Coordinates of C-alpha atoms and ligand atoms in Angstrom, one line a residue:
M97 CA 52.3 -74.0 61.9
S98 CA 51.8 -72.8 58.2
K99 CA 50.7 -69.3 57.6
K100 CA 47.1 -68.4 57.0
R101 CA 46.5 -67.3 53.4
I102 CA 44.6 -64.1 52.4
V103 CA 43.8 -63.2 48.8
I104 CA 42.9 -59.6 48.0
V105 CA 41.0 -58.6 44.9
G106 CA 42.3 -55.4 43.8
S107 CA 45.4 -53.1 44.4
G108 CA 43.5 -49.9 45.2
P109 CA 44.7 -48.0 48.3
G110 CA 42.3 -50.0 50.3
G111 CA 43.6 -53.4 48.8
L112 CA 47.1 -52.4 49.2
A113 CA 46.9 -51.0 52.8
A114 CA 45.2 -54.2 54.0
G115 CA 47.8 -56.1 52.2
M116 CA 50.8 -54.4 53.8
I117 CA 49.2 -54.6 57.2
L118 CA 48.4 -58.2 57.0
A119 CA 51.6 -59.1 55.6
K120 CA 53.4 -57.5 58.6
R121 CA 51.1 -59.3 61.0
G122 CA 52.4 -62.7 59.4
F123 CA 49.8 -63.8 56.9
S124 CA 50.6 -65.2 53.5
V125 CA 49.0 -62.4 51.3
T126 CA 48.4 -62.3 47.5
I127 CA 46.9 -59.3 45.8
V128 CA 45.5 -59.8 42.5
E129 CA 45.0 -57.0 40.2
K130 CA 42.9 -57.0 36.9
D131 CA 44.9 -54.0 35.4
D132 CA 48.5 -53.9 34.3
K133 CA 49.3 -51.4 37.0
I134 CA 48.5 -50.9 41.0
G135 CA 46.6 -48.3 42.4
G136 CA 42.9 -48.3 40.7
R137 CA 41.6 -44.8 40.9
T138 CA 44.8 -43.8 42.4
S139 CA 47.0 -45.1 39.9
E140 CA 49.3 -43.0 37.3
I141 CA 48.3 -42.0 33.8
K142 CA 51.2 -41.7 31.6
L143 CA 50.9 -39.6 28.5
G144 CA 54.4 -39.1 26.8
D145 CA 56.7 -37.7 29.2
Y146 CA 53.9 -36.4 31.5
S147 CA 52.5 -38.1 34.6
F148 CA 49.0 -37.6 36.0
D149 CA 47.2 -38.8 39.0
T150 CA 44.1 -40.7 37.7
G151 CA 41.9 -39.4 40.7
P152 CA 43.1 -38.3 44.2
T153 CA 45.0 -35.1 44.2
F154 CA 44.1 -33.8 47.8
L155 CA 45.6 -35.9 50.8
H156 CA 43.8 -34.9 54.1
Q157 CA 44.4 -36.2 57.4
K158 CA 48.0 -37.1 56.9
F159 CA 48.0 -38.6 60.4
T160 CA 45.7 -41.5 59.0
L161 CA 48.3 -42.1 56.4
D162 CA 51.0 -42.0 59.0
E163 CA 49.0 -44.5 61.1
T164 CA 48.7 -47.0 58.3
F165 CA 52.3 -47.1 57.6
A166 CA 53.0 -47.3 61.3
E167 CA 50.6 -50.4 61.5
A168 CA 52.9 -51.9 58.9
G169 CA 55.9 -50.9 61.0
R170 CA 57.1 -48.1 58.8
N171 CA 57.4 -44.4 58.6
S172 CA 55.5 -42.8 55.7
S173 CA 58.3 -40.2 55.3
D174 CA 60.7 -43.1 54.5
Y175 CA 58.6 -44.0 51.4
L176 CA 57.0 -40.5 50.4
D177 CA 57.9 -37.0 50.0
L178 CA 54.9 -35.2 51.4
V179 CA 54.5 -31.5 50.7
K180 CA 52.2 -29.5 53.0
L181 CA 50.6 -26.9 50.7
D182 CA 50.2 -23.3 51.8
P183 CA 48.4 -21.6 50.3
M184 CA 46.1 -24.6 49.9
T185 CA 43.3 -23.7 47.3
K186 CA 42.2 -20.8 45.4
L187 CA 38.5 -20.5 45.4
S188 CA 36.8 -18.3 42.8
W189 CA 33.2 -17.1 42.1
G190 CA 33.4 -15.0 39.0
D191 CA 35.9 -12.1 39.9
K192 CA 35.7 -12.7 43.5
T193 CA 38.4 -15.1 45.0
L194 CA 39.6 -16.5 48.4
E195 CA 43.0 -18.1 49.0
T196 CA 42.5 -20.7 51.7
T197 CA 45.2 -21.7 54.1
Y198 CA 45.5 -23.7 57.5
D199 CA 47.1 -20.7 59.2
Q200 CA 44.0 -19.6 60.9
K201 CA 45.2 -16.1 61.2
R202 CA 45.9 -15.5 57.7
M203 CA 42.6 -17.3 56.8
A204 CA 40.7 -15.0 58.9
E205 CA 42.6 -12.0 57.3
N206 CA 41.8 -13.6 53.8
I207 CA 38.2 -13.8 54.7
E208 CA 38.1 -10.3 55.7
A209 CA 39.7 -9.2 52.5
S210 CA 37.2 -11.0 50.1
F211 CA 34.3 -10.9 52.7
P212 CA 34.5 -8.0 54.9
G213 CA 33.0 -8.6 58.5
H214 CA 32.6 -12.3 58.0
S215 CA 35.7 -13.7 59.7
E216 CA 33.9 -14.0 63.0
G217 CA 31.8 -16.9 61.5
Y218 CA 34.9 -18.8 60.4
E219 CA 36.5 -18.4 63.9
R220 CA 33.4 -19.8 65.7
F221 CA 33.0 -22.7 63.1
M222 CA 36.7 -23.6 63.9
K223 CA 36.3 -23.5 67.5
D224 CA 32.9 -25.6 67.6
H225 CA 34.2 -28.2 65.1
G226 CA 37.3 -29.4 67.1
E227 CA 35.0 -31.2 69.7
K228 CA 32.7 -32.5 66.9
L229 CA 35.7 -34.1 65.0
R230 CA 37.0 -35.6 68.4
R231 CA 33.7 -37.0 69.1
I232 CA 33.2 -38.5 65.5
Y233 CA 36.7 -39.7 64.8
P234 CA 36.6 -42.9 66.9
V235 CA 33.3 -43.8 65.6
L236 CA 35.0 -43.9 61.9
Q237 CA 37.7 -46.4 63.4
K238 CA 35.1 -49.4 64.4
P239 CA 33.3 -51.8 62.4
Y240 CA 29.5 -51.6 62.2
H241 CA 28.7 -55.3 61.3
K242 CA 26.6 -55.7 64.5
L243 CA 23.5 -53.8 65.4
S244 CA 24.8 -53.8 69.1
A245 CA 27.6 -51.5 67.7
Y246 CA 25.1 -48.7 68.1
C247 CA 25.3 -49.2 71.9
R248 CA 28.9 -48.3 72.0
S249 CA 29.7 -45.3 74.2
E250 CA 31.7 -43.5 71.4
L251 CA 28.6 -43.6 69.2
L252 CA 26.2 -42.5 71.9
K253 CA 28.3 -39.4 72.2
V254 CA 27.7 -38.4 68.6
F255 CA 23.9 -39.0 68.4
P256 CA 23.4 -35.3 68.6
Y257 CA 25.3 -35.0 65.2
I258 CA 24.1 -37.7 63.3
A259 CA 20.5 -38.4 64.6
T260 CA 19.5 -35.5 62.8
N261 CA 18.0 -34.4 59.3
D262 CA 20.2 -31.4 59.1
T263 CA 22.5 -31.1 56.1
V264 CA 25.9 -29.7 55.8
V265 CA 24.5 -26.4 54.5
D266 CA 22.0 -26.3 57.5
V267 CA 24.9 -26.3 59.9
L268 CA 27.0 -23.8 57.9
D269 CA 23.9 -21.4 57.7
R270 CA 24.6 -21.0 61.4
Y271 CA 28.1 -19.6 60.8
F272 CA 28.2 -18.0 57.2
P273 CA 25.3 -15.7 56.1
D274 CA 27.1 -14.9 52.9
D275 CA 26.2 -17.5 50.3
N276 CA 29.5 -17.6 48.5
L277 CA 31.5 -17.9 51.7
K278 CA 29.4 -20.7 52.8
L279 CA 30.5 -22.5 49.5
A280 CA 34.1 -22.4 50.8
F281 CA 33.0 -24.9 53.6
T282 CA 30.6 -27.0 51.5
F283 CA 32.6 -27.9 48.4
Q284 CA 34.3 -30.8 50.6
S285 CA 31.0 -32.6 50.2
K286 CA 31.9 -33.2 46.7
Y287 CA 34.9 -35.1 48.0
L288 CA 32.1 -37.7 48.7
G289 CA 30.4 -36.9 45.3
M290 CA 27.5 -35.5 47.2
S291 CA 25.5 -32.0 47.3
P292 CA 26.1 -30.2 50.3
W293 CA 22.2 -29.6 50.3
K294 CA 21.8 -33.3 50.8
C295 CA 25.0 -34.2 52.8
P296 CA 24.4 -35.1 56.2
A297 CA 25.6 -32.5 59.0
L298 CA 28.2 -34.6 60.5
F299 CA 30.4 -34.0 57.2
T300 CA 31.3 -30.4 58.2
I301 CA 34.0 -32.0 59.7
L302 CA 35.7 -32.4 56.1
S303 CA 36.2 -28.6 55.8
Y304 CA 37.2 -28.3 59.4
T305 CA 39.9 -31.1 58.8
E306 CA 41.1 -29.5 55.7
Y307 CA 41.4 -26.0 57.2
K308 CA 42.8 -27.1 60.4
Y309 CA 45.2 -30.0 59.5
G310 CA 45.9 -28.8 55.8
I311 CA 46.3 -30.8 52.8
Y312 CA 49.2 -32.4 51.2
H313 CA 50.9 -33.1 48.0
T314 CA 53.0 -36.0 47.2
T315 CA 56.0 -35.4 45.2
G316 CA 55.3 -37.4 42.0
G317 CA 51.6 -37.2 42.6
L318 CA 49.3 -39.0 44.9
C319 CA 49.7 -42.2 42.8
K320 CA 52.9 -42.5 44.9
I321 CA 51.0 -43.6 47.8
P322 CA 49.9 -46.9 46.3
E323 CA 53.4 -47.4 45.0
A324 CA 54.8 -46.8 48.5
M325 CA 52.6 -49.3 50.1
A326 CA 53.1 -51.9 47.2
K327 CA 56.9 -51.6 48.3
V328 CA 56.3 -52.2 51.8
F329 CA 54.0 -55.1 50.8
A330 CA 56.8 -56.6 48.9
E331 CA 59.3 -56.0 51.8
E332 CA 57.0 -58.0 53.9
G333 CA 56.9 -60.8 51.4
G334 CA 53.7 -60.3 49.8
E335 CA 52.8 -61.4 46.2
L336 CA 51.5 -59.0 43.8
R337 CA 50.1 -60.3 40.4
L338 CA 49.2 -57.7 37.8
S339 CA 47.0 -58.3 34.9
T340 CA 45.3 -60.9 36.8
P341 CA 41.4 -60.5 36.8
V342 CA 39.4 -62.5 39.3
D343 CA 36.5 -64.2 37.5
Q344 CA 34.7 -65.5 40.5
I345 CA 35.1 -65.9 44.3
L346 CA 34.9 -69.4 45.2
F347 CA 32.5 -70.5 48.0
S348 CA 31.8 -73.5 50.1
G349 CA 28.5 -72.7 51.8
K350 CA 28.9 -69.4 53.7
S351 CA 32.9 -69.5 53.5
A352 CA 34.9 -68.0 50.7
T353 CA 37.5 -70.6 49.8
G354 CA 39.5 -68.5 47.3
V355 CA 39.3 -67.0 44.0
K356 CA 39.1 -68.3 40.3
L357 CA 41.1 -66.2 37.9
T358 CA 39.8 -65.5 34.2
S359 CA 42.8 -67.6 33.1
G360 CA 41.2 -70.7 35.2
E361 CA 43.7 -70.9 37.8
E362 CA 42.4 -71.2 41.3
I363 CA 44.1 -69.5 44.3
K364 CA 43.0 -70.9 47.7
A365 CA 42.6 -68.7 50.7
D366 CA 41.6 -68.8 54.6
H367 CA 40.1 -65.3 54.0
V368 CA 39.2 -63.2 50.9
I369 CA 39.3 -59.4 50.8
M370 CA 37.4 -57.4 48.2
N371 CA 38.9 -54.1 47.2
A372 CA 37.0 -54.1 43.8
D373 CA 34.2 -51.5 43.5
Y374 CA 31.6 -52.8 45.7
A375 CA 28.4 -52.7 43.6
N376 CA 30.2 -53.8 40.4
A377 CA 31.8 -56.8 42.3
M378 CA 28.5 -57.7 44.0
H379 CA 26.9 -58.7 40.7
T380 CA 29.9 -59.8 38.7
V381 CA 32.3 -62.0 40.8
M382 CA 30.1 -63.5 43.7
N383 CA 29.4 -66.6 41.9
G384 CA 25.6 -66.3 42.2
F385 CA 25.9 -65.2 46.1
G386 CA 25.9 -61.4 45.3
K387 CA 23.3 -59.1 44.4
S388 CA 21.4 -58.5 41.3
K389 CA 22.2 -55.4 39.1
K390 CA 18.6 -54.3 39.5
K391 CA 18.8 -54.4 43.4
L392 CA 22.0 -52.7 43.3
E393 CA 20.7 -49.9 40.9
G394 CA 18.0 -49.2 44.0
K395 CA 20.9 -47.8 46.0
K396 CA 22.0 -44.2 45.9
Y397 CA 25.3 -43.3 44.2
S398 CA 27.6 -40.3 44.0
C399 CA 28.2 -38.2 41.1
S400 CA 30.7 -39.0 38.5
T401 CA 33.4 -36.8 36.8
F402 CA 34.5 -35.5 33.4
M403 CA 38.1 -35.3 33.2
L404 CA 40.8 -33.6 31.0
Y405 CA 44.5 -34.6 31.6
L406 CA 46.5 -32.1 29.6
G407 CA 50.2 -32.2 28.9
L408 CA 51.4 -28.5 28.2
D409 CA 54.6 -27.3 26.5
T410 CA 54.6 -24.3 28.8
L411 CA 54.0 -23.7 32.7
Y412 CA 51.7 -21.2 33.9
E413 CA 53.6 -19.9 37.0
E414 CA 50.6 -17.6 38.1
E415 CA 48.2 -20.3 38.3
P416 CA 47.6 -22.0 41.9
H417 CA 48.3 -25.8 42.6
H418 CA 44.7 -26.1 43.4
H419 CA 42.0 -24.0 42.0
I420 CA 38.3 -24.6 42.4
M421 CA 35.8 -22.4 40.2
F422 CA 32.2 -22.4 41.2
A423 CA 29.6 -22.4 38.7
D424 CA 27.7 -19.1 38.4
N425 CA 24.6 -20.7 39.9
Y426 CA 26.2 -23.3 42.0
S427 CA 23.0 -24.6 43.8
K428 CA 21.5 -25.2 40.1
N429 CA 24.7 -27.0 39.1
I430 CA 24.5 -29.3 42.2
D431 CA 20.7 -29.9 41.6
E432 CA 21.5 -30.9 38.0
I433 CA 24.2 -33.3 39.1
S434 CA 22.2 -34.9 41.9
G435 CA 19.2 -35.2 39.7
E436 CA 21.5 -37.6 37.6
K437 CA 19.9 -36.4 34.2
Q438 CA 21.3 -33.1 33.1
V439 CA 24.9 -32.3 32.3
S440 CA 25.4 -28.7 33.3
D441 CA 26.7 -26.1 30.8
D442 CA 27.4 -23.7 33.8
M443 CA 29.7 -26.2 35.3
S444 CA 31.8 -25.9 38.5
M445 CA 35.5 -27.1 37.9
Y446 CA 38.7 -28.0 39.7
I447 CA 42.1 -27.1 38.0
R448 CA 45.2 -28.8 39.4
N449 CA 48.4 -27.2 38.3
S450 CA 50.9 -29.4 40.3
S451 CA 53.7 -28.6 38.1
I452 CA 54.3 -25.4 40.1
T453 CA 55.0 -27.3 43.2
D454 CA 56.5 -30.5 41.7
K455 CA 59.0 -30.6 38.8
T456 CA 58.8 -34.1 38.6
V457 CA 55.5 -34.7 36.6
A458 CA 56.4 -32.9 33.4
P459 CA 59.5 -32.1 31.3
E460 CA 61.5 -28.9 32.2
G461 CA 59.5 -25.7 31.5
H462 CA 56.5 -27.9 30.8
S463 CA 53.6 -28.7 33.0
Q464 CA 50.5 -30.8 33.1
L465 CA 46.8 -29.9 33.9
Y466 CA 44.3 -32.1 35.7
I467 CA 40.7 -30.7 35.3
L468 CA 38.0 -32.3 37.0
V469 CA 34.3 -31.4 36.3
P470 CA 31.6 -33.0 38.6
T471 CA 28.6 -34.4 36.5
I472 CA 26.0 -36.8 36.4
N473 CA 26.7 -40.8 37.0
C474 CA 25.4 -43.2 34.3
R475 CA 22.1 -43.9 35.8
H476 CA 19.9 -42.4 33.1
G477 CA 22.5 -42.6 30.3
H478 CA 23.9 -39.9 28.3
D479 CA 25.4 -39.9 25.0
W480 CA 29.0 -38.9 26.0
E481 CA 30.5 -40.2 22.7
T482 CA 29.0 -37.8 20.6
T483 CA 28.7 -34.8 23.1
K484 CA 32.3 -35.3 24.8
A485 CA 34.4 -33.0 22.3
E486 CA 31.8 -30.1 22.5
Y487 CA 31.9 -30.5 26.2
R488 CA 35.6 -30.5 26.4
N489 CA 35.6 -27.3 24.4
K490 CA 33.1 -25.7 26.8
I491 CA 35.3 -26.5 29.6
L492 CA 38.4 -25.1 27.8
D493 CA 36.4 -21.9 26.8
R494 CA 35.6 -21.3 30.5
I495 CA 39.1 -21.8 31.6
E496 CA 40.6 -19.4 28.7
Q497 CA 38.1 -16.9 29.8
R498 CA 38.3 -17.0 33.6
T499 CA 42.1 -17.8 34.4
S500 CA 45.3 -16.4 33.2
M501 CA 45.8 -19.3 30.7
K502 CA 44.1 -17.5 27.9
D503 CA 46.2 -19.3 25.3
L504 CA 45.7 -22.8 26.9
R505 CA 44.6 -24.5 23.8
S506 CA 47.7 -23.7 21.9
H507 CA 49.9 -25.2 24.4
I508 CA 48.4 -28.7 24.5
V509 CA 50.7 -31.5 23.3
E510 CA 49.1 -34.4 25.2
E511 CA 45.6 -35.2 26.0
K512 CA 43.2 -37.8 27.6
V513 CA 39.6 -37.3 28.2
Y514 CA 37.6 -39.6 31.0
T515 CA 33.7 -39.2 30.7
P516 CA 31.5 -41.2 33.2
D517 CA 31.3 -44.1 30.6
T518 CA 35.0 -44.3 30.9
W519 CA 34.8 -44.7 34.5
R520 CA 32.0 -47.4 34.2
D521 CA 34.1 -49.2 31.7
S522 CA 36.7 -49.4 33.9
G523 CA 34.5 -51.3 36.7
I524 CA 33.0 -48.7 38.6
F525 CA 29.1 -49.3 38.9
M526 CA 27.3 -46.3 37.1
G527 CA 30.4 -44.7 36.7
A528 CA 29.9 -43.2 40.2
T529 CA 33.5 -42.2 40.9
F530 CA 33.1 -41.7 44.7
N531 CA 31.1 -44.9 45.3
L532 CA 27.8 -45.5 47.1
A533 CA 26.5 -42.1 48.3
H534 CA 27.1 -41.1 52.0
T535 CA 23.6 -40.8 53.1
I536 CA 22.6 -41.6 56.7
D537 CA 20.6 -44.6 55.3
Q538 CA 23.9 -46.0 53.5
M539 CA 26.2 -45.0 56.6
L540 CA 27.6 -47.2 59.5
Y541 CA 25.6 -50.3 60.1
F542 CA 23.6 -49.5 56.8
R543 CA 26.8 -49.3 54.4
P544 CA 28.0 -52.7 53.2
H545 CA 29.7 -54.3 56.2
N546 CA 33.7 -54.7 56.4
K547 CA 32.9 -58.3 57.1
L548 CA 30.4 -58.9 54.3
K549 CA 27.1 -59.8 55.7
G550 CA 26.0 -63.5 55.3
F551 CA 29.7 -64.8 54.9
Q552 CA 32.1 -66.4 57.4
N553 CA 35.3 -65.0 56.2
L554 CA 34.7 -62.4 53.1
F555 CA 35.7 -58.8 54.0
L556 CA 35.4 -55.5 52.2
V557 CA 38.1 -52.6 51.9
G558 CA 37.8 -49.5 50.0
G559 CA 35.3 -46.7 49.4
G560 CA 32.3 -48.8 49.2
T561 CA 32.4 -50.0 52.6
H562 CA 32.6 -48.4 56.2
P563 CA 33.6 -45.6 56.8
G564 CA 33.5 -44.4 53.2
S565 CA 34.9 -42.9 50.2
G566 CA 38.2 -40.7 50.2
L567 CA 41.8 -41.7 51.2
P568 CA 41.9 -41.3 55.0
T569 CA 38.5 -43.3 55.3
I570 CA 39.5 -45.9 52.8
L571 CA 42.8 -46.5 54.7
E572 CA 40.8 -46.9 57.9
S573 CA 38.6 -49.4 56.1
A574 CA 41.7 -51.4 55.6
R575 CA 42.6 -51.3 59.2
I576 CA 39.2 -52.2 60.4
S577 CA 39.0 -55.3 58.3
S578 CA 42.5 -56.3 59.0
N579 CA 41.8 -56.1 62.5
L580 CA 38.7 -58.0 62.3
I581 CA 40.7 -60.9 60.5
C582 CA 43.3 -60.7 63.3
E583 CA 40.7 -61.1 65.9
E584 CA 39.3 -64.3 64.3
E585 CA 42.7 -65.7 63.8
N586 CA 43.6 -64.7 67.4
V587 CA 46.8 -62.5 66.1
V588 CA 47.5 -60.0 68.4
S589 CA 48.9 -56.7 67.2
E590 CA 49.6 -53.4 69.0
S591 CA 47.1 -50.6 67.9
V592 CA 48.8 -47.4 66.5
D593 CA 47.3 -44.1 67.6
L594 CA 48.9 -41.0 66.4
A595 CA 45.5 -39.3 66.0
T596 CA 44.3 -38.6 69.6
S597 CA 47.2 -36.4 70.4
I598 CA 47.0 -34.5 67.1
L599 CA 43.2 -34.0 67.6
A600 CA 43.5 -32.9 71.1
N601 CA 45.1 -29.6 70.2
Ligands
LIG798 C1 38.4 -38.4 40.0 C2 38.7 -38.7 41.4 C3 39.1 -37.8 42.3 C4 39.5 -38.3 43.6 N1 40.0 -37.4 44.5 C5 40.4 -37.6 45.8 C6 41.1 -36.8 46.5 O1 41.6 -35.7 46.0 N2 41.1 -37.1 47.8 C7 40.8 -38.2 48.4 O2 41.1 -38.8 49.4 N3 40.0 -39.4 47.7 C8 39.7 -38.9 46.4 N4 39.1 -39.9 45.5 C9 38.5 -40.9 46.2 C10 39.3 -42.2 46.4 O3 40.4 -41.9 47.3 C11 39.8 -43.0 45.2 O4 38.9 -43.4 44.5 C12 40.5 -44.3 45.6 O5 41.4 -44.7 44.7 C13 39.5 -45.5 45.9 O6 40.3 -46.5 46.5 P1 39.8 -48.1 46.7 O7 40.7 -48.8 47.5 O8 38.1 -48.0 47.2 O9 39.4 -48.5 45.2 P2 40.0 -48.4 43.6 O10 41.0 -47.4 43.8 O11 38.8 -48.4 42.9 O12 40.7 -49.8 43.4 C14 40.1 -51.0 43.3 C15 41.0 -52.1 42.5 O13 40.3 -53.2 42.3 C16 40.6 -53.7 40.9 N5 39.8 -54.8 40.6 C17 38.3 -54.6 40.3 N6 37.8 -55.8 39.8 C18 38.7 -56.6 39.9 C19 38.6 -58.1 39.5 N7 37.6 -58.7 39.1 N8 40.0 -58.8 39.7 C20 41.1 -58.1 40.1 N9 41.0 -56.7 40.3 C21 40.0 -56.1 40.3 C22 40.5 -52.5 40.0 O14 41.2 -52.6 38.8 C23 41.5 -51.4 41.1 O15 42.7 -51.5 40.9 C24 39.0 -39.4 44.0 C25 38.5 -40.3 43.3 C26 38.1 -40.1 41.9 C27 37.7 -41.1 41.0

């Protein structure tokens, strides 16, 4: 019998993960990618001899990455050099700092040193959240394209956590009376591009996961993850075509029959998987079966980011790998971003100096800095073209004033700036870098389904579908959609579960 054919639109982490799993399970898989490189928002940016991650720099829940590789019959450590970071992140509020670690004893000591008398709240938080994560985790591994999914026993167990109007901050108020310390457990909402004052309460599991299981760097950058998946995909016989934009998905009634490329070529398929940004794809490549731009604008979206990628002719040894500097008035900064209109002058920022851990990303004695400033998405427009130079200077001023990098400007030899418009122009709807917002009304059944509603054989993977944005959830979306296709094709595969025993401890 000939193999069933699958076309995947996009080689982001979601597309590549689905590609390697399905190729391993015996499907004939072609991934078509519009760009001349793989990885999407997780691709590499090369500037001279410097290598940068475009987007992700924190890898959480390594066990989900391991499970994804195991689904393809591989061990992630054979393809990636994963480095567990300790300390993890330096947090600073003006002069006050906290160094975070997954070592709970040291974390409590660090909290005591910076916030005397407050480690009890941290210990209680860690104790309570083990059970919360154990209950929520299985919910994130199942599809929600049928309302009957709400009757599943694992979902019933988490209703107390999701059927509430409480936000992340409401939950944290019960543990952390100090507003600054509270922020150490809220900034993870920004991984979803959301305000912790609006982010649903269930997402306190993000900071718990980080502080319990740690975060990882990948030697060479997190862009090595898509590269590793592409390698497995090729080993399993998958076909990857770069610089191959899809113009339209082809349909016969409610069935997708393949894709038409901008070159005019048609690729026939039994199933189509969409990894391209959900909202962008829905109004550009759906051949009249998608949604109007206006309708899509009615949904809620994440924030965007202003990025500086700097190649330096020096290495700041005393600067940490990850550094988050909170705005002086963080809640105002978050309000401005959520309001989608005003660019904050008092901005929060994240600086990543991975060269202190990883000597492969810059020439010897040199380094590269990745600077991310969360900012408004493009909903209301902002003239970045005329303001980006000034904003870049404000960011550099703040770094020179508040870190040991007093002479930063004089060491810049390579530079690239991304504004929200850059993200938008690369095919991300509204430049909302972290996709559709993760509000209760846009999650589970209410998020675009893994099997797209109304179609027989069109599936979604990536941050725009269930469970959501962020590498572990994106990998999970690939596993969910791959399993749905296998169910329909009666392809039996053994499910991989490394998480249960890890979460039990
Ligand atoms: C600045 C930033 C920082 C982030 N940091 C983290 C982090 O630290 N940790 C974390 O876990 N997550 C992080 N994320 C979130 C998330 O992990 C990444 O955005 C991830 O790359 C999203 O993967 P994806 O599979 O959804 O899609 P994408 O990476 O967006 O890939 C989609 C692919 O589809 C292609 N495509 C689109 N249209 C077409 C077409 N018509 N034809 C062919 N191909 C097409 C695109 O070119 C792209 O390659 C970050 C994101 C950003 C932007």
